[in-house]
XYZ file of C-alpha atoms in Angstrom:
704
model
C 74.354 43.323 136.502
C 77.944 43.179 135.525
C 79.956 46.461 135.462
C 78.955 48.510 132.458
C 80.252 51.772 133.899
C 83.249 52.442 136.043
C 82.448 55.544 137.983
C 85.393 57.267 139.760
C 84.831 59.916 142.364
C 86.129 62.394 139.866
C 87.046 62.232 136.205
C 89.698 64.992 135.783
C 89.793 64.408 132.028
C 86.155 65.457 131.662
C 85.646 68.003 134.266
C 86.775 71.363 133.066
C 86.353 73.239 136.351
C 86.755 72.368 139.933
C 86.072 73.652 143.560
C 88.731 74.360 146.069
C 88.520 76.106 149.409
C 84.814 76.969 148.752
C 85.830 78.993 145.675
C 85.034 77.753 142.162
C 88.058 77.472 139.815
C 87.846 77.076 136.089
C 90.461 75.858 133.705
C 91.339 77.377 130.291
C 88.970 75.063 128.646
C 86.193 76.317 130.938
C 86.978 79.839 130.106
C 86.808 79.130 126.442
C 83.352 77.584 126.886
C 82.094 80.485 128.961
C 83.112 83.019 126.320
C 82.220 80.777 123.395
C 85.679 80.722 121.788
C 88.541 78.312 121.302
C 91.299 77.484 123.767
C 93.764 79.173 121.496
C 91.835 82.519 122.134
C 92.194 82.132 125.854
C 95.988 81.574 125.509
C 96.177 84.732 123.384
C 94.347 86.721 126.053
C 96.760 85.615 128.659
C 99.711 86.712 126.627
C 98.226 89.986 125.249
C 96.356 91.321 128.454
C 98.403 92.078 131.465
C 95.270 92.384 133.476
C 94.132 88.914 132.736
C 93.506 86.960 136.055
C 96.498 85.110 137.512
C 96.413 81.336 138.116
C 95.241 80.253 141.478
C 95.827 76.619 141.232
C 96.389 73.661 138.938
C 99.751 73.046 137.294
C 102.036 75.000 135.124
C 100.744 73.380 132.000
C 97.064 73.290 133.181
C 96.604 76.111 135.438
C 93.251 77.046 137.041
C 91.749 80.495 137.668
C 89.214 81.854 140.076
C 85.806 81.883 138.355
C 84.670 85.081 139.859
C 87.748 86.903 138.623
C 87.415 85.432 135.180
C 83.752 86.505 134.997
C 84.761 90.075 136.010
C 87.429 90.240 133.429
C 85.341 88.789 130.550
C 82.475 91.277 131.364
C 84.978 94.235 131.487
C 86.205 93.156 127.934
C 82.760 92.788 126.594
C 83.245 89.212 125.970
C 80.604 87.995 128.551
C 77.251 89.534 129.641
C 76.085 86.941 132.118
C 76.809 83.278 132.816
C 73.510 81.476 132.156
C 71.866 79.709 135.080
C 72.212 76.297 133.503
C 75.958 76.803 132.919
C 76.553 78.119 136.507
C 74.720 75.183 138.090
C 76.574 72.730 135.859
C 79.888 74.349 136.900
C 78.931 73.827 140.509
C 78.034 70.225 139.929
C 81.046 69.265 137.747
C 83.398 70.888 140.391
C 81.855 69.440 143.481
C 84.616 68.371 145.993
C 83.053 64.873 146.141
C 82.707 64.505 142.457
C 79.908 65.096 139.913
C 78.117 61.784 140.445
C 77.738 62.456 144.256
C 76.658 65.969 143.398
C 74.104 64.662 141.025
C 72.643 62.330 143.601
C 72.291 65.183 146.100
C 70.753 67.311 143.359
C 68.159 64.580 142.448
C 67.171 64.170 146.156
C 66.709 67.947 146.492
C 64.651 68.178 143.267
C 62.455 65.279 144.574
C 61.757 67.449 147.676
C 61.121 70.515 145.350
C 58.641 68.498 143.356
C 56.738 66.624 146.024
C 57.009 69.050 149.037
C 57.550 72.586 147.858
C 56.510 74.380 151.065
C 59.132 72.383 152.936
C 61.837 73.498 150.484
C 60.925 77.047 150.694
C 61.195 76.945 154.470
C 64.598 75.385 154.052
C 65.839 77.848 151.499
C 65.276 80.775 153.962
C 67.790 79.600 156.497
C 71.688 79.702 156.408
C 73.762 77.069 154.574
C 74.796 75.380 157.842
C 71.276 75.232 159.192
C 70.046 73.815 155.868
C 72.602 71.120 155.880
C 71.401 70.144 159.448
C 67.607 70.115 158.532
C 67.789 68.704 155.089
C 68.333 65.028 155.845
C 65.115 64.788 157.846
C 63.088 66.449 155.097
C 64.727 64.184 152.396
C 63.958 61.109 154.380
C 60.292 62.019 154.402
C 60.217 62.116 150.591
C 62.599 59.353 149.694
C 61.215 56.655 152.011
C 57.605 56.841 150.301
C 59.034 56.701 146.870
C 61.936 54.178 147.260
C 61.008 52.146 150.454
C 62.965 51.589 153.650
C 66.665 52.192 154.256
C 67.599 48.519 153.700
C 65.840 47.979 150.417
C 66.393 51.150 148.570
C 69.483 52.269 146.421
C 69.001 56.008 147.257
C 70.589 56.953 150.614
C 70.009 60.183 152.370
C 73.286 61.974 152.928
C 74.449 63.134 156.429
C 74.696 66.845 157.341
C 78.478 66.914 156.797
C 78.067 65.388 153.287
C 75.402 67.927 152.371
C 77.121 71.090 153.541
C 79.435 71.410 150.434
C 76.358 70.823 148.284
C 74.132 73.440 149.720
C 75.095 76.190 147.229
C 74.513 73.719 144.379
C 71.183 72.735 145.669
C 70.064 76.286 145.929
C 71.047 76.779 142.238
C 69.253 73.542 141.322
C 65.946 74.654 142.869
C 66.346 77.844 140.932
C 66.915 75.865 137.701
C 63.763 73.805 138.614
C 61.725 76.938 138.675
C 62.860 77.472 135.050
C 62.823 73.927 133.616
C 60.707 71.984 136.190
C 62.216 69.526 138.571
C 62.291 66.674 135.930
C 63.752 68.992 133.279
C 66.414 70.318 135.549
C 67.490 66.636 136.557
C 67.496 65.550 132.919
C 69.581 68.497 131.832
C 72.147 67.701 134.566
C 72.165 64.054 133.879
C 72.547 64.518 130.205
C 75.494 66.915 130.718
C 77.245 64.352 132.916
C 76.682 61.559 130.416
C 77.844 63.703 127.517
C 80.974 64.805 129.460
C 81.929 61.142 130.163
C 80.780 59.030 127.245
C 83.171 56.179 127.871
C 81.711 55.692 131.518
C 78.151 54.923 130.514
C 76.504 52.503 128.101
C 73.432 54.453 126.937
C 70.295 53.230 125.085
C 69.268 56.049 122.731
C 65.764 57.460 122.963
C 64.646 55.893 119.662
C 65.426 52.172 120.384
C 64.229 52.586 123.923
C 60.899 53.836 122.831
C 60.555 51.066 120.213
C 61.402 48.373 122.741
C 58.955 49.809 125.348
C 56.199 49.782 122.711
C 56.969 46.179 121.795
C 56.885 45.101 125.365
C 53.541 46.738 126.132
C 51.692 46.367 122.738
C 49.572 43.336 123.861
C 48.444 44.960 127.116
C 49.611 47.782 129.427
C 52.183 46.577 131.797
C 51.543 47.326 135.460
C 55.040 45.908 136.595
C 58.100 46.494 134.506
C 61.634 45.291 135.280
C 64.966 46.171 133.788
C 67.683 43.931 135.208
C 70.557 45.942 133.648
C 69.002 49.511 134.089
C 72.148 51.711 133.619
C 70.724 55.261 133.666
C 67.165 54.149 133.377
C 66.503 55.008 129.701
C 64.316 51.876 129.058
C 62.164 52.244 132.126
C 61.732 55.883 131.435
C 60.403 55.031 127.981
C 57.505 53.028 129.382
C 54.259 55.007 129.092
C 53.192 55.970 132.651
C 49.929 54.410 133.952
C 48.076 54.459 137.295
C 49.441 52.101 139.970
C 52.586 51.314 137.973
C 55.570 49.625 139.513
C 59.100 50.041 138.037
C 61.941 47.834 139.133
C 65.765 48.201 138.156
C 68.964 46.590 139.086
C 72.559 47.506 138.326
C 75.884 46.394 139.690
C 76.971 49.970 139.988
C 75.318 51.597 143.192
C 75.629 55.064 141.612
C 73.629 53.994 138.503
C 70.999 52.334 140.534
C 70.524 55.484 142.593
C 70.617 57.852 139.583
C 67.914 55.635 137.881
C 65.688 55.638 140.951
C 65.726 59.479 141.085
C 65.301 59.905 137.354
C 62.162 57.649 137.387
C 60.752 59.173 140.424
C 61.034 62.681 139.024
C 59.478 61.459 135.635
C 56.308 59.796 136.964
C 54.339 58.899 140.066
C 55.067 55.176 139.755
C 56.333 53.174 142.612
C 60.139 52.720 142.059
C 62.406 50.094 143.369
C 66.126 49.813 142.315
C 68.794 47.646 143.791
C 72.642 47.676 143.415
C 73.936 44.049 142.844
C 75.270 41.795 140.051
C 71.968 40.586 138.515
C 72.986 37.180 137.309
C 75.011 36.358 140.594
C 72.790 38.116 143.072
C 69.399 38.649 141.598
C 67.546 41.113 143.906
C 64.022 40.161 142.393
C 64.103 36.359 142.550
C 60.763 36.359 144.417
C 58.966 38.828 141.868
C 57.318 38.371 138.446
C 56.842 41.197 136.045
C 54.345 41.904 133.257
C 57.243 43.131 131.038
C 61.075 42.884 131.057
C 63.205 45.428 129.131
C 67.010 44.899 128.955
C 70.106 46.234 127.323
C 72.570 43.723 128.767
C 76.274 44.057 128.673
C 77.732 42.260 125.545
C 80.476 39.704 125.160
C 81.019 39.292 128.956
C 83.132 36.198 129.740
C 82.950 36.581 133.643
C 79.183 36.488 134.001
C 79.195 33.678 136.473
C 79.381 30.623 134.181
C 81.319 28.588 136.779
C 79.129 29.427 139.772
C 75.778 29.251 138.158
C 75.840 25.854 136.392
C 72.861 24.507 138.299
C 70.841 27.721 138.453
C 67.043 27.080 137.964
C 66.804 29.957 135.424
C 68.463 27.907 132.716
C 65.136 26.394 131.483
C 66.236 26.275 127.902
C 69.863 25.123 128.411
C 73.010 26.038 130.228
C 74.606 28.963 128.311
C 78.299 28.512 127.211
C 80.831 30.864 128.645
C 80.653 32.960 125.398
C 77.022 33.117 125.420
C 76.343 35.586 128.394
C 73.617 37.254 126.262
C 71.580 33.969 126.313
C 72.094 33.977 130.150
C 70.295 37.379 130.178
C 67.625 36.054 127.801
C 66.672 33.207 130.128
C 66.956 35.506 133.220
C 64.351 37.881 131.666
C 62.100 34.927 130.930
C 62.406 33.667 134.517
C 61.239 37.013 135.809
C 58.021 37.180 133.693
C 54.516 36.135 134.533
C 53.045 33.671 132.265
C 52.188 35.408 129.038
C 54.608 38.286 129.934
C 56.793 39.921 127.330
C 60.533 40.534 127.394
C 62.291 42.758 124.891
C 66.204 42.712 124.825
C 68.718 44.478 122.771
C 71.178 41.812 121.513
C 74.390 41.677 119.490
C 73.915 40.177 116.026
C 76.185 37.368 116.831
C 73.762 35.971 119.409
C 71.439 34.952 116.523
C 73.891 32.729 114.753
C 76.837 31.671 116.954
C 77.109 27.848 116.925
C 77.681 27.702 120.682
C 74.105 28.949 121.285
C 72.220 27.063 118.671
C 70.650 24.449 121.056
C 69.248 27.208 123.374
C 68.011 29.069 120.301
C 66.363 25.877 119.126
C 64.585 25.136 122.513
C 63.447 28.847 122.612
C 61.801 28.277 119.215
C 60.345 24.906 119.979
C 58.595 26.023 123.195
C 57.321 29.293 121.702
C 59.313 31.683 123.883
C 61.177 33.561 121.089
C 58.656 35.444 119.045
C 60.550 37.957 116.865
C 64.061 38.918 115.826
C 64.368 42.498 114.552
C 67.510 43.891 112.954
C 67.997 47.492 113.607
C 69.806 49.705 111.178
C 73.516 50.122 112.063
C 74.128 53.192 114.194
C 70.983 52.829 116.140
C 72.648 52.098 119.568
C 76.194 51.433 120.823
C 78.334 49.874 119.542
C 77.328 52.020 116.599
C 79.267 50.016 113.869
C 76.883 47.029 114.408
C 73.358 46.498 113.157
C 71.983 45.365 116.651
C 68.982 43.078 117.042
C 65.976 43.209 119.235
C 64.715 40.028 120.507
C 60.987 39.788 121.586
C 60.069 36.933 123.847
C 57.094 35.731 125.656
C 57.024 33.466 128.660
C 54.893 30.281 127.673
C 52.177 29.302 129.994
C 51.154 25.682 130.981
C 48.553 25.695 128.187
C 50.569 27.663 125.610
C 50.694 25.863 122.201
C 54.006 25.738 120.514
C 54.642 28.678 118.148
C 54.276 27.892 114.536
C 56.428 30.869 113.159
C 59.009 33.381 114.028
C 58.792 36.954 112.902
C 62.012 38.276 111.200
C 62.282 42.061 110.495
C 65.179 43.809 108.698
C 64.591 47.469 109.742
C 67.412 48.589 107.546
C 65.102 47.660 104.713
C 62.608 50.369 105.636
C 62.233 52.697 102.510
C 64.213 56.019 102.607
C 66.066 55.031 105.832
C 69.706 55.531 105.932
C 71.185 53.136 108.406
C 74.077 55.566 109.124
C 71.611 58.066 110.491
C 70.397 56.777 113.791
C 67.895 59.625 114.107
C 65.491 58.547 111.435
C 63.216 56.652 113.871
C 59.575 57.408 113.046
C 59.746 55.338 109.746
C 61.629 52.517 111.461
C 59.469 52.401 114.490
C 56.163 52.429 112.388
C 57.385 49.639 110.107
C 58.570 47.461 112.910
C 55.473 47.825 115.085
C 53.160 47.341 112.146
C 54.818 44.022 111.395
C 54.811 42.961 115.047
C 51.077 43.863 115.684
C 50.007 41.872 112.629
C 52.099 39.007 113.617
C 51.109 38.985 117.308
C 47.445 39.186 116.307
C 47.347 36.570 113.664
C 50.606 34.488 114.044
C 51.782 35.382 110.602
C 52.382 38.411 108.370
C 52.243 39.000 104.654
C 55.745 38.634 103.311
C 57.525 41.851 102.446
C 60.722 41.272 100.547
C 63.738 42.724 102.280
C 61.671 43.932 105.329
C 59.607 41.277 107.063
C 58.559 37.650 106.960
C 57.134 35.044 109.348
C 59.310 31.936 109.060
C 57.970 28.571 110.028
C 59.846 27.263 113.089
C 60.585 23.950 111.316
C 62.442 25.666 108.570
C 64.746 27.308 111.235
C 65.520 24.079 113.161
C 68.470 23.004 111.106
C 72.093 22.419 112.173
C 72.791 26.058 112.566
C 69.531 27.528 113.909
C 70.510 30.808 112.342
C 68.042 33.563 113.154
C 69.706 36.421 111.454
C 66.910 38.223 109.549
C 69.154 39.162 106.549
C 69.785 35.448 105.814
C 66.207 34.445 105.938
C 64.334 37.271 104.179
C 63.980 37.314 100.400
C 65.871 40.257 98.841
C 63.695 43.278 97.900
C 62.736 43.717 94.268
C 65.615 45.420 92.468
C 64.820 49.027 92.785
C 61.151 48.334 92.995
C 61.368 46.338 89.586
C 62.023 47.084 86.128
C 59.267 49.688 85.795
C 60.599 51.674 88.792
C 64.055 51.523 87.444
C 62.842 53.098 84.177
C 61.387 55.899 86.154
C 64.610 56.366 88.138
C 66.583 56.449 84.742
C 64.133 59.043 83.452
C 64.428 61.186 86.509
C 68.113 60.832 86.470
C 68.296 62.122 82.902
C 66.066 65.089 83.809
C 68.395 65.769 86.882
C 71.621 65.572 84.791
C 70.144 68.071 82.260
C 69.150 70.448 85.052
C 72.659 70.147 86.592
C 74.235 70.992 83.261
C 71.950 74.040 82.951
C 72.757 75.227 86.470
C 76.570 74.736 86.132
C 77.906 78.279 87.134
C 79.822 80.056 84.446
C 83.268 81.174 85.051
C 84.260 84.834 84.399
C 86.154 85.719 81.306
C 89.987 85.134 81.698
C 90.794 88.816 81.222
C 88.300 89.612 84.113
C 89.632 86.987 86.511
C 92.092 89.262 88.195
C 92.140 89.430 91.984
C 89.807 92.177 93.054
C 90.715 94.564 96.025
C 89.393 92.976 99.233
C 87.280 95.161 101.386
C 88.134 95.247 105.113
C 87.129 92.092 107.116
C 85.086 91.729 110.191
C 84.278 88.598 112.357
C 81.039 86.981 113.453
C 81.917 87.875 116.939
C 82.249 91.483 116.146
C 78.978 91.377 114.264
C 77.170 89.737 117.193
C 78.483 92.318 119.484
C 77.282 95.009 117.284
C 73.799 93.512 117.011
C 73.984 92.699 113.326
C 73.264 89.065 114.065
C 72.485 86.882 117.079
C 74.043 83.353 117.883
C 72.303 80.284 119.197
C 73.590 76.938 120.073
C 71.701 73.700 119.263
C 70.766 71.396 122.095
C 68.519 68.887 120.094
C 65.774 69.664 122.738
C 62.153 69.794 121.487
C 58.656 68.557 121.693
C 57.747 65.130 120.228
C 56.062 66.441 116.951
C 58.883 68.730 115.985
C 61.773 67.292 113.873
C 65.337 68.207 114.713
C 67.679 69.666 112.122
C 70.905 67.642 112.568
C 74.477 68.241 111.438
C 73.997 65.350 109.011
C 71.015 67.120 107.394
C 73.009 70.321 107.022
C 75.980 68.541 105.397
C 73.836 66.474 103.093
C 71.119 69.100 102.291
C 68.427 66.805 103.695
C 65.118 67.762 105.418
C 65.236 67.770 109.272
C 65.345 64.160 110.229
C 66.153 63.992 114.002
C 64.118 63.213 116.929
C 64.037 65.624 119.948
C 66.527 65.049 122.743
C 64.695 63.057 125.488
C 65.416 65.420 128.373
C 64.877 68.837 126.674
C 61.926 70.868 127.953
C 60.013 72.971 125.473
C 61.568 76.339 126.515
C 64.977 75.251 125.738
C 64.198 74.659 121.922
C 65.901 76.711 119.335
C 63.477 76.914 116.331
C 64.856 77.706 112.891
C 63.376 80.611 110.962
C 63.631 81.490 107.207
C 66.861 83.367 106.617
C 68.730 81.777 109.488
C 72.191 80.452 108.735
C 73.161 77.035 110.292
C 76.792 75.961 110.690
C 78.104 72.529 111.888
C 80.858 73.184 114.567
C 82.403 69.662 114.488
C 84.147 67.533 111.877
C 86.396 70.106 110.121
C 84.340 70.414 106.946
C 83.317 73.683 105.567
C 79.528 73.966 105.525
C 76.754 76.450 106.056
C 73.062 76.263 105.116
C 70.492 79.054 104.760
C 67.075 77.941 106.248
C 64.321 78.115 103.727
C 60.490 77.836 104.290
C 60.688 74.011 103.999
C 63.323 73.830 106.868
C 61.784 76.542 109.044
C 60.278 75.536 112.372
C 62.476 72.658 113.055
C 64.535 72.345 116.353
C 68.178 73.022 116.186
C 70.228 69.892 116.831
C 73.418 69.340 118.757
C 76.683 70.338 117.135
C 75.038 73.104 115.301
C 75.321 76.981 115.643
C 72.573 79.095 114.305
C 73.220 82.809 113.146
C 70.178 84.953 112.777
C 71.260 87.990 110.682
C 69.367 91.346 110.925
C 67.987 91.617 107.434
C 68.488 95.275 107.466
C 72.259 94.748 107.743
C 73.115 91.407 106.540
C 72.020 89.223 103.551
C 71.791 85.598 104.747
C 73.177 84.165 101.423
C 76.156 86.689 101.672
C 76.744 85.495 105.175
C 76.523 81.801 104.445
C 78.655 81.934 101.385
C 81.672 83.473 103.081
C 81.152 81.274 106.206
C 81.680 78.232 103.884
C 85.280 79.445 102.797
C 87.845 76.671 103.337
C 90.546 78.985 104.341
C 88.094 80.798 106.723
C 87.220 77.475 108.442
C 90.871 76.479 108.752
C 91.664 79.833 110.549
C 88.792 79.528 112.788
C 89.088 75.786 113.813
C 90.911 74.171 116.705
C 92.186 70.629 116.302
C 92.515 67.773 118.722
C 94.164 64.327 117.893
C 90.974 62.881 116.547
C 88.562 65.782 115.964
C 88.158 69.379 114.925
C 86.026 72.116 116.411
C 85.001 75.384 114.627
C 84.861 78.608 116.585
C 82.096 80.381 114.678
C 82.853 83.668 116.327
C 86.251 83.751 114.520
C 84.851 83.326 111.005
C 85.489 86.330 108.815
C 83.605 88.050 106.135
C 83.876 91.348 104.318
C 82.574 94.509 105.873
C 80.165 95.664 103.122
C 76.882 97.506 103.079
C 73.685 95.641 102.149
C 73.766 96.889 98.625
C 77.370 95.674 98.219
C 76.356 92.246 99.405
C 73.784 91.741 96.650
C 76.132 90.509 93.875
C 77.863 87.898 96.166
C 74.411 86.860 97.378
C 73.080 86.045 93.921
C 76.282 83.972 93.031
C 75.998 82.059 96.304
C 72.310 81.314 95.534
C 73.241 79.957 92.069
C 76.016 77.808 93.650
C 73.614 76.399 96.107
C 70.950 75.516 93.386
C 73.713 73.739 91.437
C 74.828 71.843 94.563
C 71.257 70.719 95.184
C 71.035 69.550 91.619
C 74.388 67.606 91.897
C 73.165 65.933 94.976
C 69.892 64.830 93.504
C 71.662 63.509 90.446
C 74.065 61.609 92.621
C 71.289 60.003 94.681
C 69.364 58.927 91.547
C 72.559 57.580 89.943
C 73.320 55.601 93.067
C 69.873 54.203 93.128
C 69.959 53.143 89.563
C 73.375 51.482 89.844
C 72.224 49.590 93.073
C 68.996 48.544 91.480
C 70.442 47.152 88.398
C 73.234 45.425 90.267
C 70.604 43.783 92.494
C 68.334 42.953 89.598
C 71.166 41.334 87.642
C 72.579 39.273 90.509
C 69.090 38.230 91.831
C 67.657 37.357 88.378
C 64.970 39.830 88.249
C 66.561 41.657 85.291
C 67.701 39.775 82.112
C 71.410 40.027 81.188
C 70.653 40.640 77.535
């Protein structure tokens, strides 16, 4: 595979702590994260407190401090009770002298030992660090070789004792974390933190599209052998449903990614795992193998994919790809690695369906029945998030395979009630796509669904353009469901507007609108220390059947719509309860939402902080109302060049007894009801306008 991730031994821009002389050091950003405050608060502490720890390293503008000294000072000030185990292990990994990627590889090997041979790990953990570093390579070899093969063929290499010695404290912490989360959960947590901290270094396939692609590839029959020739961090192979005697193969040009994927898959299932590090198109490591299914999220728009060297390669059965058609080279590579009748599913840029330079290859894929479906995903489903990416479903024709009569085209953005900007609304998208594919795969055709799915005769597609973009071949949906539904929408809009008018909050009389004496203020942080409320940070972790409340849901007043984070074990879930107050911490907007019975039970998503007030002390509507103050947010936010972050602990509210909070609470409830009515009216109005525009322009509504 071509380089999709440039991994450096250390990314100083993302690592907020480091290790030096066997003592962990932490930057000001790291201290802020430990204490749950903004960096400005740390600067204030340094100026105001003479006993604040002195820098032990770094530079004058970016000093570093001894972590142990910082912890002692924070505890003495009541700003820190204990560093959570997960945070401590992450600090050790991020600050490893050889860099976080090397540390993650060492941690994955140790977790494999913990998972497969726990007695051996227990014996090792009882010896000194130096002795463990000497004994560990032999023990690791005994678990790595059966899972990944001999030294020459595997991507995971067992480190030498000298390499392992700096990692031993980390490995002890990782094993302790595995006791809490399980070996797989511990590795997923650390890998997730690494990719989150370095988003530009990795091209990730989100869990929703990965699961959809895996289901499409294995819908006809379970796949015993699955290949991902551009495996990255292994998201696609991990999405394949485990089955007995399964073989998973991966290849990536970055050795670190090939090794990380192998460890991730080995910890996820008992499948035989083989990964190789090499450029797939130039140096295919599996040219002697055929797989039941191929999954691939190839690099897009690559010009240096090997066009000049590979002109006579036997993989180009459907035509030699142009230099600008690297994606069609990946398509043909995937087909070449399939058994007859095997299925390949690739994530593709939309341009690959319509560029003139690729029309001859697309035409031959259609004529020979290799290309079976093109599915347009909603924009925002996968990176690059500004494009509505396509999924291509291909099947390798056998000697007796008749030419296909039709191609399935699906426009997933046409799924009802799906917002293309919200990439987490995947259950409805996945169900609609799989339903259309199963019907088409079984019968060779599907009943036409305007705006969503259609089986198009191949002869209709074989024109001068061979344009396979679903949006250009699907009939538009009926305008708003037709005139009858538009009449219903108009009626509902009228009712919503009347309700909005009824709920419009009255203003106080002019003579009563004098500024009232403000009671003394307190902060969320002070209330938390006093036990009046507790704070919880959202991770997006949860079980498959539990929806996730996202920051988008909070801002729009919608129902929980997210899918659980793929790596989060159940015991890391933060569930919402009635009376909780949820606040987004990114974006700079003033928002807070009181959880009701309909929202209760959802998992808390990333980018959200949950405040759980003691009902004997704090009214949730009083709390949420004051947390939404614009000036309050401005004071409690820190700003980077392109983003803003809210320090929830610094938000202020009046110090009032419960009885004194009731008046504010009732007014804030009234405002929330009015806001919900305005949102409903806005949605219905937008739907009516869009439906009438579509009806007039498509001719389904008369102009008179």
